[in-house]
Amino acid sequence: MIENLIIFNAHVVTPAGFSARCGKEMGRLSILDFATVEVTRGIITYVGASRGEERDGYYNRYWHFNARGRCLLPGFVDSHTHFVFDGDRAGEFNRRLRGENYLSIMQSGGGIAATVRATRKNSYYHLRARAESFLKQMSLMGVTTVEGKSGYGLDRDTELRQLKVMQSLQNEEQRRVDIVPTFLGAHAIPEEYAGRADAYIDFLIDDMLPYIAGHRLAEFCDVFCEEGVFSVEQSRRLLTAARKHGLGLKLHADEIVSLGGAELAAELHATSADHLLHVSDAGIRQMRDAGVVATLLPLTAFILKEPYARGRQMIDAGLAVALATDLNPGSAFSGSIPLTFALACLYMGMTVEEAITALTLNGAAALNRADKLGSIEVGKQGDFVLLNTDDYRQLTYYVGMNCVTTVIKRGVIHPGL
Ligand code: NIG
Ligand code: FE
């Protein structure tokens, strides 16, 4: 559904621009007091001082919404999640609480493989219902666009099932959240290919990519480039093939060890490199020079009890940083936007203003959508969050608490909490 909407008395807080904001530009927000925002057929057509038209009937064909001076921000863009899966790994979490670590659990047959077994067993409808319930929760926290990855099938049928769940949720006329699908067939080496990672990459290149690209089931291709998973060379081979099929490129890079994923992202001019807990200084410079967005996922560091990515240093070096939740059943079983804000500011040295840019315009840039999403400007999609306050700093001051009261998607008002 797409609507005409006029919002009055909004305290507009937004980054500005139609491409990623880099370095210190991330901290610059435009603020307008008691502003009017007009949305026509789902697209922003005016932002500025009240023009008084509300008094002479000009807006008869618009829904009217009074923001009463509270903060209106662009809808949040969560540009890295794995929200389509089945099963849970609460048992593993308990093992970690007793001292085991993520990689050793993975090597003993748990981890991603455990979620793959659960996801393969379950039907399309079951997966879809579960994914839909995650979307509702995300929407209540202000997310209006989410990226979702496959990668819990690692076989033809299940990978396609995950992608088709996302396609069908995206086709819902009344959707509150837009979905950008990513093919992450290279998330782990499936049991059937144990010890034959190269053969598995061949299968992804020869059998999966042509079908997925041909049926427009994914916009991006991603790979878990990590010690013991896929090497830099295997990642390069897969991503180079994906690009030939017109897919955008993403990497899980330097998450657990410093393998050179960031350098590969720069070499391939990937749209984003994500995680980067152990990125090298050279990797940071090369990503900046190649215009790769650094997508940081503080919930993962928090939940794995790993050191946080060097957000402050990356921004000071001039990189464009995006923030996302990484919602998944293993390393970040949370889609909490409020906690993401708080951790980024408390532990990665980001300012509130930078964190807002990272979850809006730069999140959009990490999905190649900075021209359409991520700021409140004429020509962008009418996606907004309304806070319960006129002070945007409360987004991080209230740790882990939700200050979003209303979400507006393409001009349609959806009540929040
Ligand atoms: O982004 N690193 C790889 N993938 C996920 C974890 C997936 C899982 O544990 O199920 C991540 O951290
Ligand atoms: Fe991830």
CSV table of C-alpha atoms and ligand atoms in Angstrom, one decimal:
chain,number,residue,atom,x,y,z
A,1,MET,CA,0.0,0.0,0.0
A,2,ILE,CA,1.2,3.5,-0.9
A,3,GLU,CA,-0.3,6.7,0.5
A,4,ASN,CA,-0.5,10.5,0.4
A,5,LEU,CA,0.4,11.9,3.8
A,6,ILE,CA,1.1,15.2,5.3
A,7,ILE,CA,3.0,15.4,8.5
A,8,PHE,CA,2.8,18.6,10.5
A,9,ASN,CA,4.9,19.9,13.5
A,10,ALA,CA,7.7,17.4,13.0
A,11,HIS,CA,11.1,17.8,14.6
A,12,VAL,CA,13.0,16.4,11.6
A,13,VAL,CA,16.4,14.8,12.3
A,14,THR,CA,18.1,13.4,9.3
A,15,PRO,CA,21.4,12.9,7.5
A,16,ALA,CA,21.4,14.6,4.1
A,17,GLY,CA,22.5,13.2,0.7
A,18,PHE,CA,22.0,10.5,-1.9
A,19,SER,CA,25.2,8.5,-1.3
A,20,ALA,CA,27.0,7.2,1.8
A,21,ARG,CA,28.3,9.8,4.2
A,22,CYS,CA,32.0,9.2,5.0
A,23,GLY,CA,34.2,10.1,7.9
A,24,LYS,CA,33.3,13.2,9.9
A,25,GLU,CA,30.4,13.9,7.5
A,26,MET,CA,28.6,11.1,9.3
A,27,GLY,CA,28.2,13.4,12.4
A,28,ARG,CA,26.3,16.1,10.5
A,29,LEU,CA,22.6,15.9,10.8
A,30,SER,CA,20.0,18.4,9.4
A,31,ILE,CA,17.5,19.4,12.1
A,32,LEU,CA,14.3,21.3,11.3
A,33,ASP,CA,11.9,22.4,14.0
A,34,PHE,CA,8.1,22.3,13.5
A,35,ALA,CA,8.5,21.2,9.9
A,36,THR,CA,6.0,19.9,7.4
A,37,VAL,CA,6.8,16.7,5.4
A,38,GLU,CA,4.7,15.9,2.4
A,39,VAL,CA,4.5,12.4,0.9
A,40,THR,CA,2.8,11.9,-2.4
A,41,ARG,CA,2.1,8.4,-3.6
A,42,GLY,CA,4.7,7.1,-1.2
A,43,ILE,CA,7.5,9.5,-2.2
A,44,ILE,CA,8.6,12.6,-0.2
A,45,THR,CA,7.6,15.7,-2.2
A,46,TYR,CA,8.2,18.5,0.3
A,47,VAL,CA,10.3,19.0,3.5
A,48,GLY,CA,10.4,22.5,5.1
A,49,ALA,CA,8.5,25.2,6.9
A,50,SER,CA,4.7,25.0,7.0
A,51,ARG,CA,3.3,26.6,3.9
A,52,GLY,CA,-0.1,27.1,5.4
A,53,GLU,CA,-1.8,25.0,2.7
A,54,GLU,CA,-3.4,22.8,5.4
A,55,ARG,CA,-5.8,25.7,5.9
A,56,ASP,CA,-7.2,26.0,2.4
A,57,GLY,CA,-8.1,22.4,1.5
A,58,TYR,CA,-5.0,21.7,-0.6
A,59,TYR,CA,-4.4,18.6,1.4
A,60,ASN,CA,-7.9,17.1,1.1
A,61,ARG,CA,-6.4,14.1,-0.7
A,62,TYR,CA,-3.9,13.5,2.0
A,63,TRP,CA,-3.9,11.8,5.4
A,64,HIS,CA,-3.0,14.3,8.1
A,65,PHE,CA,-0.6,13.5,10.9
A,66,ASN,CA,0.4,15.8,13.7
A,67,ALA,CA,3.9,14.9,15.0
A,68,ARG,CA,3.4,17.3,18.0
A,69,GLY,CA,7.0,18.4,17.9
A,70,ARG,CA,8.5,14.9,18.4
A,71,CYS,CA,11.5,13.6,16.4
A,72,LEU,CA,10.9,12.3,12.9
A,73,LEU,CA,13.8,10.3,11.5
A,74,PRO,CA,14.2,8.3,8.3
A,75,GLY,CA,13.1,4.7,8.8
A,76,PHE,CA,16.0,2.5,10.0
A,77,VAL,CA,17.7,0.3,7.5
A,78,ASP,CA,19.0,-3.0,9.0
A,79,SER,CA,21.5,-4.0,6.3
A,80,HIS,CA,22.7,-7.3,7.6
A,81,THR,CA,20.5,-10.0,9.1
A,82,HIS,CA,19.8,-13.7,8.8
A,83,PHE,CA,16.2,-13.7,9.8
A,84,VAL,CA,14.9,-16.7,7.8
A,85,PHE,CA,15.9,-19.9,9.7
A,86,ASP,CA,14.4,-22.6,11.9
A,87,GLY,CA,15.4,-24.1,15.2
A,88,ASP,CA,17.2,-22.4,18.0
A,89,ARG,CA,20.6,-22.8,19.6
A,90,ALA,CA,19.8,-22.0,23.2
A,91,GLY,CA,21.7,-25.2,24.2
A,92,GLU,CA,24.8,-23.9,22.5
A,93,PHE,CA,24.5,-20.6,24.2
A,94,ASN,CA,24.5,-22.4,27.5
A,95,ARG,CA,27.7,-24.3,26.5
A,96,ARG,CA,29.2,-20.9,25.7
A,97,LEU,CA,28.2,-19.6,29.1
A,98,ARG,CA,30.2,-22.5,30.5
A,99,GLY,CA,33.3,-21.6,28.6
A,100,GLU,CA,33.2,-23.2,25.1
A,101,ASN,CA,33.7,-20.8,22.2
A,102,TYR,CA,31.9,-20.2,18.9
A,103,LEU,CA,34.5,-21.9,16.7
A,104,SER,CA,34.9,-25.0,18.9
A,105,ILE,CA,31.2,-25.6,19.0
A,106,MET,CA,31.1,-25.2,15.2
A,107,GLN,CA,34.0,-27.7,14.8
A,108,SER,CA,32.1,-30.2,16.9
A,109,GLY,CA,29.1,-30.2,14.5
A,110,GLY,CA,27.1,-27.4,16.1
A,111,GLY,CA,26.9,-23.8,15.1
A,112,ILE,CA,25.6,-23.0,11.6
A,113,ALA,CA,25.4,-26.8,10.8
A,114,ALA,CA,22.8,-27.2,13.6
A,115,THR,CA,20.6,-24.5,12.1
A,116,VAL,CA,21.0,-26.0,8.7
A,117,ARG,CA,19.7,-29.3,9.9
A,118,ALA,CA,16.7,-27.6,11.5
A,119,THR,CA,16.0,-25.4,8.5
A,120,ARG,CA,16.3,-28.2,5.9
A,121,LYS,CA,13.6,-30.2,7.8
A,122,ASN,CA,11.0,-27.4,7.8
A,123,SER,CA,8.4,-26.4,5.3
A,124,TYR,CA,8.2,-23.1,3.4
A,125,TYR,CA,5.1,-22.1,5.4
A,126,HIS,CA,6.7,-22.8,8.7
A,127,LEU,CA,9.8,-20.8,7.8
A,128,ARG,CA,7.7,-17.9,6.4
A,129,ALA,CA,5.6,-17.7,9.6
A,130,ARG,CA,8.7,-17.5,11.7
A,131,ALA,CA,10.4,-14.9,9.5
A,132,GLU,CA,7.2,-12.8,9.5
A,133,SER,CA,7.1,-12.7,13.2
A,134,PHE,CA,10.7,-11.3,13.2
A,135,LEU,CA,9.7,-8.7,10.8
A,136,LYS,CA,6.9,-7.5,13.1
A,137,GLN,CA,9.4,-7.1,16.0
A,138,MET,CA,11.9,-5.3,13.8
A,139,SER,CA,9.1,-2.9,12.6
A,140,LEU,CA,8.2,-2.0,16.2
A,141,MET,CA,11.8,-0.9,16.6
A,142,GLY,CA,11.6,1.4,13.6
A,143,VAL,CA,13.1,-0.8,10.8
A,144,THR,CA,11.5,-0.1,7.4
A,145,THR,CA,14.0,-2.0,5.3
A,146,VAL,CA,15.9,-5.1,6.1
A,147,GLU,CA,18.4,-7.2,4.3
A,148,GLY,CA,18.0,-11.0,4.8
A,149,LYS,CA,20.4,-13.7,3.9
A,150,SER,CA,20.0,-17.3,2.9
A,151,GLY,CA,22.7,-19.6,4.1
A,152,TYR,CA,20.9,-22.1,6.4
A,153,GLY,CA,20.1,-24.5,3.6
A,154,LEU,CA,23.5,-25.1,1.8
A,155,ASP,CA,21.6,-27.2,-0.7
A,156,ARG,CA,19.6,-26.2,-3.7
A,157,ASP,CA,16.1,-26.7,-2.3
A,158,THR,CA,16.6,-25.1,1.1
A,159,GLU,CA,18.6,-22.1,-0.2
A,160,LEU,CA,15.8,-21.4,-2.7
A,161,ARG,CA,13.1,-21.9,0.0
A,162,GLN,CA,14.8,-19.2,2.1
A,163,LEU,CA,15.0,-16.9,-0.8
A,164,LYS,CA,11.4,-17.5,-1.8
A,165,VAL,CA,10.2,-16.8,1.7
A,166,MET,CA,11.8,-13.4,1.4
A,167,GLN,CA,10.4,-12.9,-2.1
A,168,SER,CA,6.9,-13.6,-0.9
A,169,LEU,CA,7.1,-11.4,2.2
A,170,GLN,CA,8.4,-8.6,-0.1
A,171,ASN,CA,5.3,-9.1,-2.4
A,172,GLU,CA,2.9,-8.4,0.5
A,173,GLU,CA,1.0,-5.3,-0.4
A,174,GLN,CA,0.6,-4.2,3.2
A,175,ARG,CA,4.2,-4.9,4.2
A,176,ARG,CA,5.7,-2.7,7.0
A,177,VAL,CA,9.3,-3.7,6.1
A,178,ASP,CA,10.9,-3.9,2.6
A,179,ILE,CA,13.2,-6.9,2.2
A,180,VAL,CA,16.5,-7.0,0.3
A,181,PRO,CA,17.5,-10.6,-0.3
A,182,THR,CA,21.1,-11.8,-0.3
A,183,PHE,CA,22.4,-15.3,-1.4
A,184,LEU,CA,24.7,-16.6,1.2
A,185,GLY,CA,25.1,-20.2,-0.1
A,186,ALA,CA,28.8,-19.8,1.0
A,187,HIS,CA,27.9,-19.5,4.7
A,188,ALA,CA,29.5,-22.9,5.6
A,189,ILE,CA,30.7,-26.1,3.9
A,190,PRO,CA,27.8,-28.5,4.1
A,191,GLU,CA,28.3,-32.0,5.5
A,192,GLU,CA,28.0,-33.5,2.0
A,193,TYR,CA,31.0,-31.5,0.8
A,194,ALA,CA,33.2,-32.0,3.9
A,195,GLY,CA,36.8,-31.5,2.9
A,196,ARG,CA,35.8,-30.3,-0.6
A,197,ALA,CA,35.2,-26.6,-0.3
A,198,ASP,CA,36.3,-26.0,-3.8
A,199,ALA,CA,33.8,-28.4,-5.2
A,200,TYR,CA,31.1,-26.7,-3.2
A,201,ILE,CA,32.1,-23.3,-4.6
A,202,ASP,CA,31.9,-24.9,-8.1
A,203,PHE,CA,28.4,-26.1,-7.3
A,204,LEU,CA,27.3,-22.6,-6.1
A,205,ILE,CA,28.8,-21.0,-9.3
A,206,ASP,CA,27.6,-23.5,-11.8
A,207,ASP,CA,24.2,-24.6,-10.4
A,208,MET,CA,23.0,-21.9,-8.0
A,209,LEU,CA,24.1,-18.5,-9.2
A,210,PRO,CA,22.6,-18.7,-12.7
A,211,TYR,CA,19.2,-19.8,-11.4
A,212,ILE,CA,19.1,-17.3,-8.6
A,213,ALA,CA,20.1,-14.4,-10.8
A,214,GLY,CA,17.8,-15.5,-13.6
A,215,HIS,CA,14.8,-15.6,-11.3
A,216,ARG,CA,15.8,-12.4,-9.5
A,217,LEU,CA,15.8,-14.2,-6.1
A,218,ALA,CA,18.7,-12.3,-4.7
A,219,GLU,CA,20.2,-8.8,-5.2
A,220,PHE,CA,23.5,-9.6,-3.4
A,221,CYS,CA,25.9,-12.5,-3.0
A,222,ASP,CA,27.7,-12.8,0.3
A,223,VAL,CA,30.4,-15.2,1.6
A,224,PHE,CA,31.7,-16.1,5.0
A,225,CYS,CA,35.4,-15.5,4.3
A,226,GLU,CA,37.0,-16.9,7.4
A,227,GLU,CA,39.7,-19.3,8.6
A,228,GLY,CA,38.3,-22.8,8.4
A,229,VAL,CA,35.3,-21.7,6.2
A,230,PHE,CA,36.0,-20.1,2.8
A,231,SER,CA,39.5,-18.8,1.9
A,232,VAL,CA,40.2,-15.5,0.3
A,233,GLU,CA,40.8,-17.3,-3.0
A,234,GLN,CA,37.5,-19.2,-2.8
A,235,SER,CA,35.7,-16.1,-1.9
A,236,ARG,CA,37.2,-14.2,-4.8
A,237,ARG,CA,36.2,-16.9,-7.2
A,238,LEU,CA,32.6,-17.0,-6.0
A,239,LEU,CA,32.1,-13.2,-5.9
A,240,THR,CA,33.7,-12.7,-9.3
A,241,ALA,CA,31.2,-15.1,-10.8
A,242,ALA,CA,28.3,-13.5,-8.8
A,243,ARG,CA,29.3,-10.1,-10.3
A,244,LYS,CA,29.1,-11.5,-13.8
A,245,HIS,CA,25.5,-12.4,-13.0
A,246,GLY,CA,24.7,-8.8,-12.0
A,247,LEU,CA,24.6,-9.4,-8.2
A,248,GLY,CA,26.0,-6.9,-5.8
A,249,LEU,CA,28.8,-8.1,-3.5
A,250,LYS,CA,29.1,-8.4,0.3
A,251,LEU,CA,31.5,-10.3,2.6
A,252,HIS,CA,31.5,-11.5,6.1
A,253,ALA,CA,35.1,-10.2,6.6
A,254,ASP,CA,37.7,-10.5,9.3
A,255,GLU,CA,35.1,-11.5,11.9
A,256,ILE,CA,37.0,-14.1,13.9
A,257,VAL,CA,40.6,-13.8,12.5
A,258,SER,CA,42.3,-11.2,10.3
A,259,LEU,CA,42.2,-13.1,7.0
A,260,GLY,CA,42.2,-10.3,4.4
A,261,GLY,CA,38.5,-10.1,3.7
A,262,ALA,CA,38.5,-6.3,3.9
A,263,GLU,CA,41.4,-6.2,1.3
A,264,LEU,CA,39.4,-8.5,-0.9
A,265,ALA,CA,36.3,-6.4,-0.6
A,266,ALA,CA,38.3,-3.4,-1.7
A,267,GLU,CA,39.9,-5.3,-4.6
A,268,LEU,CA,36.4,-6.3,-5.9
A,269,HIS,CA,34.8,-2.9,-5.0
A,270,ALA,CA,32.2,-4.8,-3.0
A,271,THR,CA,29.2,-2.8,-1.8
A,272,SER,CA,30.0,-3.6,1.8
A,273,ALA,CA,32.4,-5.6,4.1
A,274,ASP,CA,30.7,-6.7,7.3
A,275,HIS,CA,31.8,-7.5,10.9
A,276,LEU,CA,35.5,-6.4,10.6
A,277,LEU,CA,36.3,-7.1,14.3
A,278,HIS,CA,39.9,-8.0,13.3
A,279,VAL,CA,40.4,-5.8,10.2
A,280,SER,CA,43.9,-4.6,9.5
A,281,ASP,CA,44.9,-1.0,9.2
A,282,ALA,CA,45.7,-1.6,5.5
A,283,GLY,CA,42.2,-3.1,5.1
A,284,ILE,CA,40.6,0.0,6.5
A,285,ARG,CA,42.6,2.3,4.1
A,286,GLN,CA,41.9,0.1,1.1
A,287,MET,CA,38.1,0.0,1.8
A,288,ARG,CA,38.0,3.7,2.1
A,289,ASP,CA,39.8,4.2,-1.2
A,290,ALA,CA,37.6,1.7,-2.9
A,291,GLY,CA,34.3,3.2,-1.5
A,292,VAL,CA,33.3,0.0,0.4
A,293,VAL,CA,30.8,0.6,3.2
A,294,ALA,CA,32.0,-0.9,6.6
A,295,THR,CA,29.0,-2.6,8.2
A,296,LEU,CA,29.6,-3.0,11.9
A,297,LEU,CA,27.5,-5.4,14.0
A,298,PRO,CA,28.0,-4.6,17.7
A,299,LEU,CA,25.5,-7.1,18.9
A,300,THR,CA,27.7,-9.9,17.6
A,301,ALA,CA,30.7,-8.7,19.5
A,302,PHE,CA,28.6,-8.3,22.6
A,303,ILE,CA,27.1,-11.8,22.4
A,304,LEU,CA,30.3,-13.5,21.4
A,305,LYS,CA,32.2,-11.5,24.1
A,306,GLU,CA,34.7,-10.4,21.4
A,307,PRO,CA,36.4,-7.0,21.2
A,308,TYR,CA,34.2,-4.5,19.3
A,309,ALA,CA,35.1,-3.4,15.8
A,310,ARG,CA,37.1,-0.2,15.7
A,311,GLY,CA,34.3,2.1,14.6
A,312,ARG,CA,35.8,5.3,15.9
A,313,GLN,CA,39.1,4.6,14.1
A,314,MET,CA,37.3,3.7,10.8
A,315,ILE,CA,35.3,7.0,10.9
A,316,ASP,CA,38.4,9.0,11.7
A,317,ALA,CA,40.1,7.3,8.7
A,318,GLY,CA,37.3,8.5,6.5
A,319,LEU,CA,35.3,5.3,6.0
A,320,ALA,CA,31.5,5.2,5.6
A,321,VAL,CA,30.3,3.1,8.5
A,322,ALA,CA,26.8,1.4,8.6
A,323,LEU,CA,25.4,-0.4,11.7
A,324,ALA,CA,23.2,-3.5,11.5
A,325,THR,CA,22.0,-6.1,14.0
A,326,ASP,CA,23.2,-9.4,12.3
A,327,LEU,CA,20.0,-11.1,13.8
A,328,ASN,CA,20.8,-14.8,13.5
A,329,PRO,CA,20.4,-17.9,15.7
A,330,GLY,CA,24.1,-18.3,16.6
A,331,SER,CA,26.3,-15.3,17.0
A,332,ALA,CA,23.6,-12.6,17.5
A,333,PHE,CA,20.2,-13.8,18.5
A,334,SER,CA,18.9,-10.3,18.8
A,335,GLY,CA,17.5,-7.8,16.3
A,336,SER,CA,17.5,-5.0,18.9
A,337,ILE,CA,17.9,-1.6,17.3
A,338,PRO,CA,18.0,0.2,20.6
A,339,LEU,CA,20.8,-2.0,21.9
A,340,THR,CA,22.7,-1.6,18.6
A,341,PHE,CA,22.6,2.2,19.1
A,342,ALA,CA,23.8,1.9,22.7
A,343,LEU,CA,26.6,-0.5,22.1
A,344,ALA,CA,27.9,1.5,19.1
A,345,CYS,CA,28.1,4.6,21.2
A,346,LEU,CA,29.3,3.1,24.4
A,347,TYR,CA,31.8,0.6,23.1
A,348,MET,CA,32.7,1.6,19.5
A,349,GLY,CA,33.2,5.3,20.2
A,350,MET,CA,30.5,6.5,17.8
A,351,THR,CA,28.5,9.7,18.5
A,352,VAL,CA,24.7,9.5,18.5
A,353,GLU,CA,24.7,11.5,15.3
A,354,GLU,CA,27.1,9.1,13.6
A,355,ALA,CA,25.0,6.1,14.8
A,356,ILE,CA,21.9,7.7,13.3
A,357,THR,CA,23.6,8.1,10.0
A,358,ALA,CA,24.9,4.6,10.2
A,359,LEU,CA,21.5,3.1,10.7
A,360,THR,CA,19.8,5.2,8.0
A,361,LEU,CA,21.7,6.7,5.1
A,362,ASN,CA,24.7,4.5,5.3
A,363,GLY,CA,22.6,1.4,5.9
A,364,ALA,CA,20.8,2.3,2.7
A,365,ALA,CA,24.2,2.7,1.0
A,366,ALA,CA,25.2,-0.8,2.1
A,367,LEU,CA,22.2,-2.0,0.1
A,368,ASN,CA,22.8,0.3,-2.9
A,369,ARG,CA,19.7,2.3,-2.0
A,370,ALA,CA,21.1,5.6,-0.8
A,371,ASP,CA,19.4,7.3,-3.7
A,372,LYS,CA,16.0,6.1,-2.5
A,373,LEU,CA,16.2,5.6,1.2
A,374,GLY,CA,17.9,6.7,4.4
A,375,SER,CA,17.1,10.5,4.6
A,376,ILE,CA,14.2,12.8,4.8
A,377,GLU,CA,14.6,14.6,1.5
A,378,VAL,CA,12.5,15.3,-1.6
A,379,GLY,CA,12.6,12.2,-3.9
A,380,LYS,CA,13.2,9.7,-1.2
A,381,GLN,CA,10.7,7.0,-0.2
A,382,GLY,CA,8.3,8.1,2.6
A,383,ASP,CA,9.7,5.8,5.3
A,384,PHE,CA,9.9,7.3,8.8
A,385,VAL,CA,10.1,6.6,12.5
A,386,LEU,CA,8.5,8.9,15.0
A,387,LEU,CA,10.1,8.9,18.5
A,388,ASN,CA,8.2,9.5,21.8
A,389,THR,CA,10.5,12.5,22.4
A,390,ASP,CA,11.8,15.8,20.9
A,391,ASP,CA,15.4,14.8,21.9
A,392,TYR,CA,17.0,12.4,19.5
A,393,ARG,CA,19.9,11.7,22.0
A,394,GLN,CA,17.4,9.6,23.9
A,395,LEU,CA,18.0,6.9,21.2
A,396,THR,CA,21.2,6.0,23.0
A,397,TYR,CA,20.5,7.5,26.5
A,398,TYR,CA,17.8,5.0,27.2
A,399,VAL,CA,19.8,1.8,26.8
A,400,GLY,CA,18.0,-1.0,25.1
A,401,MET,CA,14.6,0.7,25.5
A,402,ASN,CA,12.5,1.5,22.5
A,403,CYS,CA,11.5,5.1,21.9
A,404,VAL,CA,9.8,4.5,18.6
A,405,THR,CA,6.1,5.2,18.8
A,406,THR,CA,5.0,5.1,15.1
A,407,VAL,CA,6.5,3.8,11.9
A,408,ILE,CA,5.5,5.2,8.5
A,409,LYS,CA,6.1,3.0,5.5
A,410,ARG,CA,5.7,4.6,2.0
A,411,GLY,CA,3.3,7.1,3.6
A,412,VAL,CA,1.3,4.5,5.5
A,413,ILE,CA,1.0,5.0,9.2
A,414,HIS,CA,1.6,1.9,11.4
A,415,PRO,CA,1.2,2.3,15.1
A,416,GLY,CA,4.2,1.2,17.2
A,417,LEU,CA,4.2,0.1,20.8
B,1,NIG,O1,27.1,-13.2,10.8
B,1,NIG,N1,29.5,-15.4,10.6
B,1,NIG,C1,28.7,-16.0,10.0
B,1,NIG,N2,27.4,-15.9,10.1
B,1,NIG,C2,26.7,-15.4,11.2
B,1,NIG,C3,26.6,-16.4,12.3
B,1,NIG,C4,25.7,-17.5,11.9
B,1,NIG,C5,25.4,-18.5,12.9
B,1,NIG,O2,26.1,-18.7,13.9
B,1,NIG,O3,24.3,-19.1,12.7
B,1,NIG,C6,27.3,-14.1,11.6
B,1,NIG,O4,27.9,-14.0,12.7
B,2,FE,FE,26.1,-12.3,9.5
